[in-house]
PDB file of C-alpha atoms in Angstrom:
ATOM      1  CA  UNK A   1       8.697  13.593  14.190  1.00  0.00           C
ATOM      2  CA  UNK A   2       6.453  16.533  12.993  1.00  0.00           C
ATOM      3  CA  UNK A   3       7.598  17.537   8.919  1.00  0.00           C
ATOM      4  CA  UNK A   4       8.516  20.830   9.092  1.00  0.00           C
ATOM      5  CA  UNK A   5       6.184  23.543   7.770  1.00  0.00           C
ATOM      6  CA  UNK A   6       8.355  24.746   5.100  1.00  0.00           C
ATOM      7  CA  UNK A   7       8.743  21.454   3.430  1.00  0.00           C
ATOM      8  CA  UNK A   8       5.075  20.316   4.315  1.00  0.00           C
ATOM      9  CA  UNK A   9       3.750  22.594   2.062  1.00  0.00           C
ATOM     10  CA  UNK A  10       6.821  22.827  -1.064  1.00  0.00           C
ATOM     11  CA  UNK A  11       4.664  23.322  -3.931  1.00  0.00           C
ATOM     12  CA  UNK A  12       6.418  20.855  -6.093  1.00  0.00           C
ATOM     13  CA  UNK A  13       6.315  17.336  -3.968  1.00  0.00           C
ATOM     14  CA  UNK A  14       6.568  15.511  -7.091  1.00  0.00           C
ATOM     15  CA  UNK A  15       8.595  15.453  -9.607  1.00  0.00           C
ATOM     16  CA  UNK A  16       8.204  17.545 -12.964  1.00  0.00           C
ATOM     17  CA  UNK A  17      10.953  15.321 -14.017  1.00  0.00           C
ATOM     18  CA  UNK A  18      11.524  11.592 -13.994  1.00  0.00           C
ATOM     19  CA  UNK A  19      14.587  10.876 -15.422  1.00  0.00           C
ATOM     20  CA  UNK A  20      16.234   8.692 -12.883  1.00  0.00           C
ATOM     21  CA  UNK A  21      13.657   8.318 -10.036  1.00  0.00           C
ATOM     22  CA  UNK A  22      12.582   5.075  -9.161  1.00  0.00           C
ATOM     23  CA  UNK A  23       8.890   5.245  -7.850  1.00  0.00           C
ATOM     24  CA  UNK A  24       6.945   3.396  -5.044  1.00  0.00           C
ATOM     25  CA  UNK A  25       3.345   3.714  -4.787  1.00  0.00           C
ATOM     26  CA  UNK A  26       1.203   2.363  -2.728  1.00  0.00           C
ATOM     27  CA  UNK A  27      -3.133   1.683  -4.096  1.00  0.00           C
ATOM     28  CA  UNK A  28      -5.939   2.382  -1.854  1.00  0.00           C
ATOM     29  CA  UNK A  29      -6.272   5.990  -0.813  1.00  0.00           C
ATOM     30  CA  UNK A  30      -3.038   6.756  -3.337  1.00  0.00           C
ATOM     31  CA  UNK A  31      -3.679   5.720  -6.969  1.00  0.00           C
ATOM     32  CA  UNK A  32      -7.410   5.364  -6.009  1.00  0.00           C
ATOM     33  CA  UNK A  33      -9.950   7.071  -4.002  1.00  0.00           C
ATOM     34  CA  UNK A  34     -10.754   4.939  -0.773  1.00  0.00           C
ATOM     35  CA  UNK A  35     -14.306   3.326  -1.008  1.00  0.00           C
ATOM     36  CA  UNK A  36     -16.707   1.758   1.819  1.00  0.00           C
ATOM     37  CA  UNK A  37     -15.502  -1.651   0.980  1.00  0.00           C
ATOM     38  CA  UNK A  38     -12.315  -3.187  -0.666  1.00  0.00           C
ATOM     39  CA  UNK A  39     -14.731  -4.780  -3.548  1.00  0.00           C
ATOM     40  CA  UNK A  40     -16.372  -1.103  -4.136  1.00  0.00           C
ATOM     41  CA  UNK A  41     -13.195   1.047  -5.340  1.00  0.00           C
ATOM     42  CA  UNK A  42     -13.586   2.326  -8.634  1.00  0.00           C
ATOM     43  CA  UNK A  43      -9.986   2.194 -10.892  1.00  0.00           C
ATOM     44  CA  UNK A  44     -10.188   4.655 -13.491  1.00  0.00           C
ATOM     45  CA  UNK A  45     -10.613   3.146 -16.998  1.00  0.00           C
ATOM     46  CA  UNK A  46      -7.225   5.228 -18.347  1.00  0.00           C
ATOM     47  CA  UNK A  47      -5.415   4.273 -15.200  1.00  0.00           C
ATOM     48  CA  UNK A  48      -3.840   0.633 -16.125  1.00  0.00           C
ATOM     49  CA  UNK A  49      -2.397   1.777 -19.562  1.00  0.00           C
ATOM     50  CA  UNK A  50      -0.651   5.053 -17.468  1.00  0.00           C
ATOM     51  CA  UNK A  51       0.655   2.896 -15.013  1.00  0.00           C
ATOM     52  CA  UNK A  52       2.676   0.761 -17.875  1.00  0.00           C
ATOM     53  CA  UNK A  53       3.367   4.144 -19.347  1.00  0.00           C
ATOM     54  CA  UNK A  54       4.882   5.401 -16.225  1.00  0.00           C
ATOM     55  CA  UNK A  55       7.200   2.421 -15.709  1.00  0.00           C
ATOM     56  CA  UNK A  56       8.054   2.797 -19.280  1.00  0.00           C
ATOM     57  CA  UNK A  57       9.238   6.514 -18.397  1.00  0.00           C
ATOM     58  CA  UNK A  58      11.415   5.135 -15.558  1.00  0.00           C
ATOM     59  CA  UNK A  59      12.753   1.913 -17.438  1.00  0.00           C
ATOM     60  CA  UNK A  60      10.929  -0.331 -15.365  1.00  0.00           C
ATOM     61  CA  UNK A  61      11.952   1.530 -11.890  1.00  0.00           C
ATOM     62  CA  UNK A  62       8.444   1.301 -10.725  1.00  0.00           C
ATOM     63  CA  UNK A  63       7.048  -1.087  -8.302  1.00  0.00           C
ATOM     64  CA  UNK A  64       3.028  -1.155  -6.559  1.00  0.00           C
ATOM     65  CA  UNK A  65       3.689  -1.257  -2.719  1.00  0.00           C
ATOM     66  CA  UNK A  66      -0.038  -2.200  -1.108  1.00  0.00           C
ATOM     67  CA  UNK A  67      -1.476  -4.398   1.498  1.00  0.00           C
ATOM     68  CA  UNK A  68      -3.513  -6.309  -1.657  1.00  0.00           C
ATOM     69  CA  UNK A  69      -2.734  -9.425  -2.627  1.00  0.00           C
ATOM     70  CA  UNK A  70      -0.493  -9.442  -5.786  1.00  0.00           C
ATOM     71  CA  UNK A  71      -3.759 -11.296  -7.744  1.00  0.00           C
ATOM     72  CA  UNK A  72      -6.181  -9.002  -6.761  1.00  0.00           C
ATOM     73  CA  UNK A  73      -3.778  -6.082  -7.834  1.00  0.00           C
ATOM     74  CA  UNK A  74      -3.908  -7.976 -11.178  1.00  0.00           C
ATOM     75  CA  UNK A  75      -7.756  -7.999 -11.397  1.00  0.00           C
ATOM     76  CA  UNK A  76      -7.218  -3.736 -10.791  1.00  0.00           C
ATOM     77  CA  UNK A  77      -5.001  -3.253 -13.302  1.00  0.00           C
ATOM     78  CA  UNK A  78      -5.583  -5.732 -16.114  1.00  0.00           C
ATOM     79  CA  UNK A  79      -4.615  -6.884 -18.385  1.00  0.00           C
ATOM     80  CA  UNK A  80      -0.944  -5.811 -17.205  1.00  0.00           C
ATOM     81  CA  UNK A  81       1.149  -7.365 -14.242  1.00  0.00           C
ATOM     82  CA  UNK A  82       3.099  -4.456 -12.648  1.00  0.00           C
ATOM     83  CA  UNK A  83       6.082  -5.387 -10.077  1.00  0.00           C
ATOM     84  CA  UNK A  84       4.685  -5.288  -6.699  1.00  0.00           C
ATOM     85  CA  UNK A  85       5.068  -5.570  -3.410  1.00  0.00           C
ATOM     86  CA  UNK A  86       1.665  -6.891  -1.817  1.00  0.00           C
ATOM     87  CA  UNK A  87       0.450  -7.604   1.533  1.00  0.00           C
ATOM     88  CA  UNK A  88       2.125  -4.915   3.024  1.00  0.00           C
ATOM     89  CA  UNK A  89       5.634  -7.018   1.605  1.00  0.00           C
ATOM     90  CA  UNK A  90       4.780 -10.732   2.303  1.00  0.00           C
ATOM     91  CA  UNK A  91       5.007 -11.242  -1.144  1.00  0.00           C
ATOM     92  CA  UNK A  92       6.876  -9.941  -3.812  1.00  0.00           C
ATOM     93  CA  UNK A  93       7.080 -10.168  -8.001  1.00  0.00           C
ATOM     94  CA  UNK A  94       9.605  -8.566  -9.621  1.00  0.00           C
ATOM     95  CA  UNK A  95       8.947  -7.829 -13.364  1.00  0.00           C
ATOM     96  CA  UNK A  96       6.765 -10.049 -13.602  1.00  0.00           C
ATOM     97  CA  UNK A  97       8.558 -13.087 -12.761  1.00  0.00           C
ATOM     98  CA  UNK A  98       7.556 -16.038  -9.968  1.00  0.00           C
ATOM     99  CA  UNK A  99       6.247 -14.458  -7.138  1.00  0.00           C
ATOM    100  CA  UNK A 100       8.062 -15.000  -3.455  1.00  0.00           C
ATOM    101  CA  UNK A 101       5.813 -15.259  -0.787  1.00  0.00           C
ATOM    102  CA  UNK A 102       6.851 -15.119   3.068  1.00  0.00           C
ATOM    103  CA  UNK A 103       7.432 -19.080   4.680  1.00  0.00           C
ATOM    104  CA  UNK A 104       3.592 -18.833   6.280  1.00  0.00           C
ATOM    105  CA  UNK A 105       1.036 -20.834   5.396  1.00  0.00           C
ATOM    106  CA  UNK A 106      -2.667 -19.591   4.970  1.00  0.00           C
ATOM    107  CA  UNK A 107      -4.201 -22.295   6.148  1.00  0.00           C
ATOM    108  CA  UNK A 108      -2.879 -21.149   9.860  1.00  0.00           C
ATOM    109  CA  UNK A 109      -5.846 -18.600   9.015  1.00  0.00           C
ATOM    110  CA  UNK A 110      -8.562 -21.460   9.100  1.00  0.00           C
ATOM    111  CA  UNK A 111      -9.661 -20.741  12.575  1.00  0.00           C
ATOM    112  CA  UNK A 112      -9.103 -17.134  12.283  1.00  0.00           C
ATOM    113  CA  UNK A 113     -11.559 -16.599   9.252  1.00  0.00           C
ATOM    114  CA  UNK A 114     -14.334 -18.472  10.874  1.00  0.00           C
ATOM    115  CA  UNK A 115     -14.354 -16.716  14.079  1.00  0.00           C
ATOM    116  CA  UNK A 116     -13.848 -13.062  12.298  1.00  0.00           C
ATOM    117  CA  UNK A 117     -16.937 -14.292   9.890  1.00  0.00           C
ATOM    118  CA  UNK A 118     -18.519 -15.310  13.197  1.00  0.00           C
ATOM    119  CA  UNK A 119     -17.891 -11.897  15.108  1.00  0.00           C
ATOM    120  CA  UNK A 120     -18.513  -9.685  11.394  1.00  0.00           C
ATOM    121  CA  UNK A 121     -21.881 -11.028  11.757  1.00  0.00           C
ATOM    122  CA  UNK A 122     -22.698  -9.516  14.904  1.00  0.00           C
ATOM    123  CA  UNK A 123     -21.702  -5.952  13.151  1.00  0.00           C
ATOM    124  CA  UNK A 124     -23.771  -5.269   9.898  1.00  0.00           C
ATOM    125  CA  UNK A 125     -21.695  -3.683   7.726  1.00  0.00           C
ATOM    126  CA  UNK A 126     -18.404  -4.464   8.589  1.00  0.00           C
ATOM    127  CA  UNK A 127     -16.308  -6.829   6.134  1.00  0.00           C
ATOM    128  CA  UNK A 128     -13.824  -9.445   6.262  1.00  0.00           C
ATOM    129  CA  UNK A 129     -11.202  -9.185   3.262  1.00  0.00           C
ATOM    130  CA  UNK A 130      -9.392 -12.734   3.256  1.00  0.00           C
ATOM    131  CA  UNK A 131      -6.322 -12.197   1.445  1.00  0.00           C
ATOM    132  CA  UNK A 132      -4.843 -15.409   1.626  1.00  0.00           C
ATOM    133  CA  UNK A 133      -1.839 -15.227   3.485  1.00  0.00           C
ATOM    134  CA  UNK A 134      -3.763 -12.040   5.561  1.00  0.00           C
ATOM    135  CA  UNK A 135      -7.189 -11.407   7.033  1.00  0.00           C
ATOM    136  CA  UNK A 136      -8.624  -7.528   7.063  1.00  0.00           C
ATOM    137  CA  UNK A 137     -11.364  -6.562   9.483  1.00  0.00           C
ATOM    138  CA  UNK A 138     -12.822  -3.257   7.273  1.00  0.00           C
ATOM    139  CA  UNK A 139     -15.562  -1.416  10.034  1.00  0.00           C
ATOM    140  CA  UNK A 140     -15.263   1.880   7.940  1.00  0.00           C
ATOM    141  CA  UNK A 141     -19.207   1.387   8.164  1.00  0.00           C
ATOM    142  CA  UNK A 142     -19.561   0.716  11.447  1.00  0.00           C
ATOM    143  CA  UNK A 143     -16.826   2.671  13.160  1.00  0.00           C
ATOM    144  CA  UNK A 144     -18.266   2.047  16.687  1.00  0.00           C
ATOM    145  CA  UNK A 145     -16.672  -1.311  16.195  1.00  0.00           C
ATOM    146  CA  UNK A 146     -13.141  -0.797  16.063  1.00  0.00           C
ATOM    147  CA  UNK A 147     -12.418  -1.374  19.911  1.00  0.00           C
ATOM    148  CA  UNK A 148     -14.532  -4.659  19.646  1.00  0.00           C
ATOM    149  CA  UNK A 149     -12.195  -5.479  16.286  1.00  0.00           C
ATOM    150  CA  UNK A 150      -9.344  -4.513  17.913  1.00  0.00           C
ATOM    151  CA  UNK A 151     -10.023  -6.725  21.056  1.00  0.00           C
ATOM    152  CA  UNK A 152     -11.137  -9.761  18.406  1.00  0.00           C
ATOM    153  CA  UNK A 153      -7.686  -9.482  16.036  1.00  0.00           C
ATOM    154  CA  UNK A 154      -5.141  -9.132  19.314  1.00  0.00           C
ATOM    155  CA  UNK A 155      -6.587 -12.549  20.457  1.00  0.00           C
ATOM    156  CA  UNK A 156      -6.379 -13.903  17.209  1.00  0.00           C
ATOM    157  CA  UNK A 157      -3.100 -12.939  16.645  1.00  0.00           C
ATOM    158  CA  UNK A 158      -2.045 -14.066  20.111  1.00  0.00           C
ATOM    159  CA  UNK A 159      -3.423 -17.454  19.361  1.00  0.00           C
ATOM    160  CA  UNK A 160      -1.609 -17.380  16.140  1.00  0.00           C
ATOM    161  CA  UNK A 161       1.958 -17.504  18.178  1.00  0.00           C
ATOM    162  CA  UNK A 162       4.985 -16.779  16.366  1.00  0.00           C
ATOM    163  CA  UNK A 163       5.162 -15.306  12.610  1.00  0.00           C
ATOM    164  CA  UNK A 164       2.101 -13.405  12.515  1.00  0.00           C
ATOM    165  CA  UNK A 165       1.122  -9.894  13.665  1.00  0.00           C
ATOM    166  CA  UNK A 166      -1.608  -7.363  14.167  1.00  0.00           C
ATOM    167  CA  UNK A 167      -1.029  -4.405  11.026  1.00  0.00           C
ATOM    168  CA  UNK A 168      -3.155  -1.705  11.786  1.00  0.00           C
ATOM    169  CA  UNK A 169      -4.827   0.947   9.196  1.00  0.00           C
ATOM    170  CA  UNK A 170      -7.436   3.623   8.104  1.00  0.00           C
ATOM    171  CA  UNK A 171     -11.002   2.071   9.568  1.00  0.00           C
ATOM    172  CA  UNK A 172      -9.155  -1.184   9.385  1.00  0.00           C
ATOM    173  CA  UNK A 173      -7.313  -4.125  11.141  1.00  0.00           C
ATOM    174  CA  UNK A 174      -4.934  -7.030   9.681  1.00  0.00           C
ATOM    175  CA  UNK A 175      -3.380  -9.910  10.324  1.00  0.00           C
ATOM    176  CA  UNK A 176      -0.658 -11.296   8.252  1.00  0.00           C
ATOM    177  CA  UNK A 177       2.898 -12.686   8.404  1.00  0.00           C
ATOM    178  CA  UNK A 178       5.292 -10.557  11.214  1.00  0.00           C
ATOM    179  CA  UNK A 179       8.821  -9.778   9.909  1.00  0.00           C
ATOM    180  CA  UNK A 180       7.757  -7.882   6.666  1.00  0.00           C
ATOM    181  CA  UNK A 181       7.080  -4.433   6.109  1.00  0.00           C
ATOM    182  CA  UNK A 182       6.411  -2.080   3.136  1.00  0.00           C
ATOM    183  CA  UNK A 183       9.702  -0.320   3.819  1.00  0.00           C
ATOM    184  CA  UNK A 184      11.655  -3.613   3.877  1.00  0.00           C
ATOM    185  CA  UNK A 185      10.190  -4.236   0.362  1.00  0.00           C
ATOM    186  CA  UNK A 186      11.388  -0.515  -0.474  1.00  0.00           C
ATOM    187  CA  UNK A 187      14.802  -1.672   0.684  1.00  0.00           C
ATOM    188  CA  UNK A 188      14.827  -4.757  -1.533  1.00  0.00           C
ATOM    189  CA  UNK A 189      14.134  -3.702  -4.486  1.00  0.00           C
ATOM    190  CA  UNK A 190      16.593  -0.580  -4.246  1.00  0.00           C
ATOM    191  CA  UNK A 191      19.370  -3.255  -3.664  1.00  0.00           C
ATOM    192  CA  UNK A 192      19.130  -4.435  -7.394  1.00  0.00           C
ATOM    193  CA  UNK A 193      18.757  -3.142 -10.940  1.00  0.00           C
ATOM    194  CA  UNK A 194      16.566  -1.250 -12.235  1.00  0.00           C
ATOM    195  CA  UNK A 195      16.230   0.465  -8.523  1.00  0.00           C
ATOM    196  CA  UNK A 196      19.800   0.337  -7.648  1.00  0.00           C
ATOM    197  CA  UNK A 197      21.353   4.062  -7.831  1.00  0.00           C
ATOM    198  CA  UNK A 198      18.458   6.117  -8.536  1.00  0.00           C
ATOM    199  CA  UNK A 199      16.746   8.746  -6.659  1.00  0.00           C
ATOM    200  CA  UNK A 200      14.104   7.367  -4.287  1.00  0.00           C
ATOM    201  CA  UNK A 201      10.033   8.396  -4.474  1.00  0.00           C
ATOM    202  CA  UNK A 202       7.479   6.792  -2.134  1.00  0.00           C
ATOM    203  CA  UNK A 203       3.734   7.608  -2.276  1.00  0.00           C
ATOM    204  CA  UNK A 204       1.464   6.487   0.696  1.00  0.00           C
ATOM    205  CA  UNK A 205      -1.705   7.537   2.533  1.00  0.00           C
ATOM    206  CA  UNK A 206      -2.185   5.527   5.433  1.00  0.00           C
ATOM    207  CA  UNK A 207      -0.224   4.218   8.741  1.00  0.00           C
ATOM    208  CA  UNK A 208       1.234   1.093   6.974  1.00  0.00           C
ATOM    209  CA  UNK A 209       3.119   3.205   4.357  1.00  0.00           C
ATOM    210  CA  UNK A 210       5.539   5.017   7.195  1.00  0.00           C
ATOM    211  CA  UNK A 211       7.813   2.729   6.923  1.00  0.00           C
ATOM    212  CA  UNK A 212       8.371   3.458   3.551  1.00  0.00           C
ATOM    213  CA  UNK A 213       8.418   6.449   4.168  1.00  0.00           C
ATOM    214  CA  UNK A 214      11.283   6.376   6.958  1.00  0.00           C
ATOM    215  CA  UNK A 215      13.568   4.353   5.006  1.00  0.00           C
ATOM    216  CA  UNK A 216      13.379   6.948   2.150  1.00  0.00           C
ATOM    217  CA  UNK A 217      14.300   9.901   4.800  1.00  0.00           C
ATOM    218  CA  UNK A 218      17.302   7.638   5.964  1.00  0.00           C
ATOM    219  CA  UNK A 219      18.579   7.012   1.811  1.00  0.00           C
ATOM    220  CA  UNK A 220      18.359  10.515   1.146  1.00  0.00           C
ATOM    221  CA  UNK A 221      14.638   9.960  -1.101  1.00  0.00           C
ATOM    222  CA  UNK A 222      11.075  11.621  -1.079  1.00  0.00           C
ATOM    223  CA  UNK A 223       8.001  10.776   0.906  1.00  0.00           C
ATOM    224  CA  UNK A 224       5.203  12.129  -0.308  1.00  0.00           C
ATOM    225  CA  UNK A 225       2.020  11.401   1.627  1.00  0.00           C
ATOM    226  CA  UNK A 226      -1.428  11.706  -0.174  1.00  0.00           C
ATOM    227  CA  UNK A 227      -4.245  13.725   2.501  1.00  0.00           C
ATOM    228  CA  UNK A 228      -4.060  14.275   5.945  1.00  0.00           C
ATOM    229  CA  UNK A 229      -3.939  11.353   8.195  1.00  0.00           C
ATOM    230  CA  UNK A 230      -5.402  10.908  11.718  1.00  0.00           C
ATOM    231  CA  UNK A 231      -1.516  10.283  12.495  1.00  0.00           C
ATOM    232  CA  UNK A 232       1.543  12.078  12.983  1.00  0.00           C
ATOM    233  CA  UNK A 233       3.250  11.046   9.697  1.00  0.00           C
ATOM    234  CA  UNK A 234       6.982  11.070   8.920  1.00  0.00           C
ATOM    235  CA  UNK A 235       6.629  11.974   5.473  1.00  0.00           C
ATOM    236  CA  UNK A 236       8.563  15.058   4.690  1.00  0.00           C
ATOM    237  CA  UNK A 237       6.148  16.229   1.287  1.00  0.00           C
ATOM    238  CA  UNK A 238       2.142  15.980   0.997  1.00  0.00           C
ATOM    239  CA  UNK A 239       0.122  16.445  -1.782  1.00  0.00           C
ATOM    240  CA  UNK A 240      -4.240  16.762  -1.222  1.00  0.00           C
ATOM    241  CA  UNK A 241      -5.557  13.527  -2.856  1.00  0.00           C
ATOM    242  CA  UNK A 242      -5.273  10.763  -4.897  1.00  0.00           C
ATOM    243  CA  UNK A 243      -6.699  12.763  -7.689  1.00  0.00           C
ATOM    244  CA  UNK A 244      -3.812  14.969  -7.547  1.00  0.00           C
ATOM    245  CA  UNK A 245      -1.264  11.729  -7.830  1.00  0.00           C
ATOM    246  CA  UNK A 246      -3.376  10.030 -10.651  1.00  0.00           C
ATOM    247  CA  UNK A 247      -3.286  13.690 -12.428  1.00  0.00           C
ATOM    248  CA  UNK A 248       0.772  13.761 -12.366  1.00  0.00           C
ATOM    249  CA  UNK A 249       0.692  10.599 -13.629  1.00  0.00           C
ATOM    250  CA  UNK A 250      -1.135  11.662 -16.762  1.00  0.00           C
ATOM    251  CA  UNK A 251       1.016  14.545 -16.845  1.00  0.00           C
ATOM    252  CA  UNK A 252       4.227  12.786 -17.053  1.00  0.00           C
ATOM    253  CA  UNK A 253       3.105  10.099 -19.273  1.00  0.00           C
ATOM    254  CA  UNK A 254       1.801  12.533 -22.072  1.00  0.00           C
ATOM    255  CA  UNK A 255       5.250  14.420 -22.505  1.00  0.00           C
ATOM    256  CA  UNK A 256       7.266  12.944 -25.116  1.00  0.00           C
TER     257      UNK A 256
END
């Protein structure tokens, strides 16, 4: 489904108000610029404290929907622990409390990781994020790679059996637990205070955030997507960059 034009380009995607919203946003390519490698991102020094006072603004209605692992979302954004939703919903905290992870365990990735070390090494450049319960092949510097990646992760994955999947993104390829999606972890925390009844905002740039992005068409919310994506995207709203996102942040944290 194409957005239509006249929505596509509404010049007020987000909010000038926040008073009962209850925002989703996803990291990488959203909150911050998109880097060569997952270690390389820069977070903006100002960013963490705006982030606590934005969930402040909507009494806690905020939640961090990214294919990161909750801990290295913590090492972003310390010394704060936001609610998130990481690996793309395999795991969840909710304010802050014990963290429920998906019934897989990461030592089924044993094999994987040493034969996507083994086949990373035969493309300099490219990186292998192990994210515990998920493996990321990043080729983003060597894009002539991504059929041979693609190839390597679909027999991994078929090997794998059951429970596991192939997630695919910008200049990169997962694998992590099947039956979990960013828009599932939308739908749970909507079900339950302080999500429950409010108006709906999702933020994503890449092809693992449509699903959030569908299940806030089908509530009646706002998808916003951040660029243009090699994809035909769902969301209904756009804004340029993740500049322009980090720059309504500081906007709606400063009013009083």
């Amino acid at each position: 489904m194409q957005p239509s034009t006249a929505v596509d380009n509404a010049s007020h995607p987000l909010p000038d108000d926040l008073n009962g919203w209850a925002l989703f946003i996803d990291i990488d390519g959203t909150l911050i610029d998109l880097a060569a490698t997952p270690e390389s991102i820069v977070v903006p020094p100002e960013l963490p404290l705006q982030l606590l006072k934005l969930s402040q603004k909507v009494d806690g209605a905020m939640a961090l929907v990214t294919g990161r692992s909750i801990a290295a979302v913590d090492a972003m954004f310390e010394p704060y622990h936001f609610t998130v939703a990481g690996l793309h919903g395999a795991e969840i905290r909710r304010e802050n409390a014990e963290i429920l992870r998906k019934g897989m365990e990461a030592a089924a990735l044993d094999k994987p990781r040493m034969v996507l070390q083994k086949f990373a090494s035969r493309w300099p450049g490219m990186v292998i994020e192990d994210k515990g319960l998920g493996l990321a092949v990043h080729y983003r510097q060597v894009p002539e790679a991504a059929i041979a990646a693609t190839h390597a992760v679909d027999g991994l994955v078929k090997d794998l059996g059951y429970g596991w999947k192939r997630q695919d993104g910008k200049m990169v390829i997962e694998i992590g637990p099947a039956g979990t999606n960013k828009g599932m972890a939308v739908a749970h925390f909507m079900e339950t205070a302080p999500y429950a009844g409010r108006k709906l905002l999702v933020m994503g740039d890449d092809l693992t955030d449509e699903t959030m992005f569908r299940f806030a068409n089908e509530t009646g919310g706002r998808s916003v997507r951040v660029g243009d994506p090699p994809f035909e995207s769902v969301a209904e709203f756009k804004v340029d960059s993740a500049d322009t996102v980090r720059s309504w942040i500081a906007t709606m944290v400063a009013r009083q």
